[in-house]
Amino acid sequence: DAGITQSPRHKVTETGTPVTLRCHQTENHRYMYWYRQDPGHGLRLIHYSYGVKDTDKGEVSDGYSVSRSKTEDFLLTLESATSSQTSVYFCAISEHRDRARKLFFGSGTQLSVL
Amino acid sequence: KNEVEQSPQNLTAQEGEFITINCSYSVGISALHWLQQHPGGGIVSLFMLSSGKKKHGRLIATINIQEKHSSLHITASHPRDSAVYICAVPNYGGSQGNLIFGKGTKLSVKP
């Protein structure tokens, strides 16, 4: 299994509070992604990174920011959490940029915003 | 933007049955992914294919590029195959490297 660790695995927070989710990899892969998974939707891309300090927005980036100061860590921050951000968040990594590349996923973070 | 449709949404089978899950997409692609999401939530990449057929154990994935259609087959199904199966295709014109994911097919195999 690819070495990807997400933390925390579960979090309950209140509306308006900041939240940071962490993704840590030991594979030295260049590309890292944050997805959210909601009932009735496929996985949707929030942000991704193509290198240290290089990030870009995905299709559902509003209300989220990311940072990547080291190859192995990709942080997702909800500056002021809202109930619509209650979701399961997955981090993924890949070695190549090409869309025909294999993705490896973390175990997910269940976030509940009350 | 590519659109992805999976069918069926839910599938219940008896142990030993042959299972087929379908995936259709709207825009020509370079490769298609099949993923498995376990009941505990973890997601594993099963196949990535751009033409023809790939086989891994009891799982077989096929793709017809002209018809924009892929199938995932499970032979001699087992309760441990119970999971959500997801197909994904490139989202050309979207974020670099982005994939569009289907909503998944929930498979339940009864002993």
Short mmCIF file of N, CA and C in Angstrom, two decimals, chain B residues 30-97:
data_model
loop_
_atom_site.label_atom_id
_atom_site.label_comp_id
_atom_site.label_asym_id
_atom_site.label_seq_id
_atom_site.Cartn_x
_atom_site.Cartn_y
_atom_site.Cartn_z
N SER B 30 -8.06 9.38 -22.95
CA SER B 30 -6.80 8.65 -23.10
C SER B 30 -6.77 7.41 -22.22
N ALA B 31 -7.49 7.43 -21.12
CA ALA B 31 -7.50 6.27 -20.22
C ALA B 31 -8.68 6.38 -19.27
N LEU B 32 -9.12 5.27 -18.79
CA LEU B 32 -10.23 5.21 -17.83
C LEU B 32 -9.77 4.44 -16.61
N HIS B 33 -10.25 4.89 -15.45
CA HIS B 33 -9.87 4.26 -14.20
C HIS B 33 -11.06 3.53 -13.58
N TRP B 34 -10.80 2.38 -13.00
CA TRP B 34 -11.77 1.70 -12.13
C TRP B 34 -11.18 1.67 -10.71
N LEU B 35 -12.03 2.07 -9.77
CA LEU B 35 -11.62 2.13 -8.37
C LEU B 35 -12.60 1.30 -7.54
N GLN B 36 -12.13 0.85 -6.39
CA GLN B 36 -12.97 0.11 -5.45
C GLN B 36 -12.94 0.84 -4.11
N GLN B 37 -14.13 1.10 -3.57
CA GLN B 37 -14.20 1.72 -2.24
C GLN B 37 -14.80 0.71 -1.28
N HIS B 38 -14.00 0.34 -0.30
CA HIS B 38 -14.42 -0.67 0.66
C HIS B 38 -15.46 -0.10 1.61
N PRO B 39 -16.23 -0.98 2.27
CA PRO B 39 -17.24 -0.51 3.23
C PRO B 39 -16.64 0.39 4.30
N GLY B 40 -15.40 0.21 4.63
CA GLY B 40 -14.75 1.07 5.63
C GLY B 40 -14.37 2.42 5.08
N GLY B 41 -14.48 2.61 3.76
CA GLY B 41 -14.23 3.91 3.16
C GLY B 41 -12.98 4.02 2.31
N GLY B 42 -12.01 3.11 2.51
CA GLY B 42 -10.77 3.22 1.76
C GLY B 42 -10.98 3.02 0.26
N ILE B 43 -10.22 3.73 -0.55
CA ILE B 43 -10.35 3.67 -2.00
C ILE B 43 -9.07 3.10 -2.59
N VAL B 44 -9.25 2.11 -3.48
CA VAL B 44 -8.11 1.45 -4.10
C VAL B 44 -8.27 1.51 -5.62
N SER B 45 -7.21 1.80 -6.31
CA SER B 45 -7.24 1.79 -7.76
C SER B 45 -7.14 0.35 -8.25
N LEU B 46 -8.12 -0.07 -9.07
CA LEU B 46 -8.13 -1.45 -9.58
C LEU B 46 -7.45 -1.54 -10.95
N PHE B 47 -7.89 -0.69 -11.86
CA PHE B 47 -7.39 -0.72 -13.23
C PHE B 47 -7.28 0.69 -13.78
N MET B 48 -6.34 0.81 -14.71
CA MET B 48 -6.29 1.98 -15.56
C MET B 48 -6.10 1.43 -16.96
N LEU B 49 -7.05 1.71 -17.87
CA LEU B 49 -6.91 1.14 -19.20
C LEU B 49 -7.29 2.12 -20.27
N SER B 50 -6.62 1.98 -21.40
CA SER B 50 -6.86 2.87 -22.53
C SER B 50 -7.39 2.12 -23.75
N SER B 51 -7.31 0.81 -23.75
CA SER B 51 -7.85 0.02 -24.84
C SER B 51 -7.97 -1.43 -24.41
N GLY B 52 -8.85 -2.16 -25.11
CA GLY B 52 -8.92 -3.60 -24.93
C GLY B 52 -9.40 -4.05 -23.57
N LYS B 53 -8.62 -4.92 -22.96
CA LYS B 53 -9.05 -5.60 -21.76
C LYS B 53 -7.87 -5.76 -20.81
N LYS B 54 -8.18 -5.70 -19.50
CA LYS B 54 -7.18 -6.02 -18.49
C LYS B 54 -7.81 -6.97 -17.48
N LYS B 55 -6.99 -7.86 -16.93
CA LYS B 55 -7.49 -8.87 -16.00
C LYS B 55 -6.58 -8.90 -14.78
N HIS B 56 -7.23 -8.98 -13.62
CA HIS B 56 -6.48 -9.14 -12.38
C HIS B 56 -7.28 -10.06 -11.48
N GLY B 57 -6.82 -11.29 -11.38
CA GLY B 57 -7.57 -12.27 -10.58
C GLY B 57 -8.94 -12.50 -11.18
N ARG B 58 -9.98 -12.30 -10.37
CA ARG B 58 -11.35 -12.51 -10.86
C ARG B 58 -11.96 -11.24 -11.46
N LEU B 59 -11.21 -10.20 -11.53
CA LEU B 59 -11.70 -8.94 -12.08
C LEU B 59 -11.20 -8.75 -13.51
N ILE B 60 -12.12 -8.34 -14.36
CA ILE B 60 -11.79 -8.06 -15.76
C ILE B 60 -12.38 -6.72 -16.12
N ALA B 61 -11.57 -5.85 -16.72
CA ALA B 61 -12.06 -4.56 -17.19
C ALA B 61 -11.88 -4.49 -18.69
N THR B 62 -12.93 -4.00 -19.36
CA THR B 62 -12.86 -3.83 -20.81
C THR B 62 -13.24 -2.40 -21.16
N ILE B 63 -12.76 -1.95 -22.30
CA ILE B 63 -13.12 -0.63 -22.75
C ILE B 63 -13.31 -0.63 -24.26
N ASN B 64 -14.34 0.09 -24.72
CA ASN B 64 -14.59 0.28 -26.14
C ASN B 64 -14.49 1.77 -26.40
N ILE B 65 -13.38 2.20 -26.95
CA ILE B 65 -13.13 3.62 -27.14
C ILE B 65 -14.12 4.24 -28.10
N GLN B 66 -14.47 3.53 -29.15
CA GLN B 66 -15.40 4.07 -30.15
C GLN B 66 -16.78 4.31 -29.54
N GLU B 67 -17.22 3.38 -28.70
CA GLU B 67 -18.54 3.52 -28.10
C GLU B 67 -18.52 4.30 -26.80
N LYS B 68 -17.34 4.69 -26.33
CA LYS B 68 -17.19 5.44 -25.08
C LYS B 68 -17.85 4.68 -23.92
N HIS B 69 -17.41 3.46 -23.76
CA HIS B 69 -18.04 2.58 -22.77
C HIS B 69 -17.01 1.62 -22.20
N SER B 70 -17.13 1.39 -20.90
CA SER B 70 -16.27 0.43 -20.23
C SER B 70 -17.11 -0.45 -19.32
N SER B 71 -16.67 -1.66 -19.13
CA SER B 71 -17.33 -2.58 -18.21
C SER B 71 -16.32 -3.17 -17.25
N LEU B 72 -16.80 -3.41 -16.04
CA LEU B 72 -16.02 -4.13 -15.03
C LEU B 72 -16.77 -5.42 -14.73
N HIS B 73 -16.10 -6.54 -14.91
CA HIS B 73 -16.71 -7.84 -14.65
C HIS B 73 -16.04 -8.48 -13.45
N ILE B 74 -16.86 -9.16 -12.67
CA ILE B 74 -16.34 -9.96 -11.55
C ILE B 74 -16.83 -11.38 -11.76
N THR B 75 -15.91 -12.30 -11.90
CA THR B 75 -16.30 -13.70 -12.04
C THR B 75 -16.31 -14.38 -10.67
N ALA B 76 -17.19 -15.36 -10.53
CA ALA B 76 -17.29 -16.12 -9.28
C ALA B 76 -17.30 -15.19 -8.07
N SER B 77 -18.28 -14.30 -8.03
CA SER B 77 -18.31 -13.26 -7.00
C SER B 77 -18.34 -13.86 -5.59
N HIS B 78 -17.80 -13.09 -4.67
CA HIS B 78 -17.66 -13.50 -3.27
C HIS B 78 -18.10 -12.36 -2.38
N PRO B 79 -18.60 -12.65 -1.18
CA PRO B 79 -19.02 -11.55 -0.28
C PRO B 79 -17.94 -10.49 -0.06
N ARG B 80 -16.68 -10.88 -0.12
CA ARG B 80 -15.63 -9.87 0.08
C ARG B 80 -15.52 -8.90 -1.09
N ASP B 81 -16.21 -9.18 -2.19
CA ASP B 81 -16.26 -8.23 -3.32
C ASP B 81 -17.25 -7.10 -3.06
N SER B 82 -18.03 -7.22 -1.98
CA SER B 82 -19.00 -6.18 -1.65
C SER B 82 -18.27 -4.87 -1.41
N ALA B 83 -18.64 -3.86 -2.21
CA ALA B 83 -17.94 -2.58 -2.18
C ALA B 83 -18.66 -1.64 -3.14
N VAL B 84 -18.19 -0.41 -3.19
CA VAL B 84 -18.65 0.52 -4.22
C VAL B 84 -17.57 0.58 -5.29
N TYR B 85 -17.98 0.42 -6.53
CA TYR B 85 -17.05 0.45 -7.65
C TYR B 85 -17.26 1.75 -8.43
N ILE B 86 -16.17 2.43 -8.66
CA ILE B 86 -16.22 3.79 -9.23
C ILE B 86 -15.39 3.84 -10.50
N CYS B 87 -15.94 4.43 -11.55
CA CYS B 87 -15.11 4.68 -12.72
C CYS B 87 -14.80 6.17 -12.80
N ALA B 88 -13.69 6.50 -13.42
CA ALA B 88 -13.26 7.89 -13.53
C ALA B 88 -12.59 8.11 -14.88
N VAL B 89 -12.83 9.28 -15.45
CA VAL B 89 -12.25 9.63 -16.75
C VAL B 89 -11.65 11.02 -16.67
N PRO B 90 -10.74 11.35 -17.57
CA PRO B 90 -10.14 12.68 -17.56
C PRO B 90 -11.17 13.76 -17.83
N ASN B 91 -10.97 14.91 -17.18
CA ASN B 91 -11.83 16.06 -17.39
C ASN B 91 -11.08 17.06 -18.26
N TYR B 92 -11.09 16.83 -19.55
CA TYR B 92 -10.39 17.74 -20.46
C TYR B 92 -11.04 19.13 -20.39
N GLY B 93 -10.19 20.13 -20.29
CA GLY B 93 -10.70 21.49 -20.18
C GLY B 93 -10.86 21.91 -18.73
N GLY B 94 -10.78 20.96 -17.83
CA GLY B 94 -10.86 21.29 -16.41
C GLY B 94 -9.48 21.45 -15.81
N SER B 95 -9.40 21.40 -14.50
CA SER B 95 -8.12 21.56 -13.82
C SER B 95 -7.13 20.54 -14.34
N GLN B 96 -5.90 20.97 -14.48
CA GLN B 96 -4.86 20.09 -14.98
C GLN B 96 -4.80 18.81 -14.16
N GLY B 97 -4.87 17.71 -14.83
CA GLY B 97 -4.77 16.44 -14.12
C GLY B 97 -6.04 15.99 -13.45
#
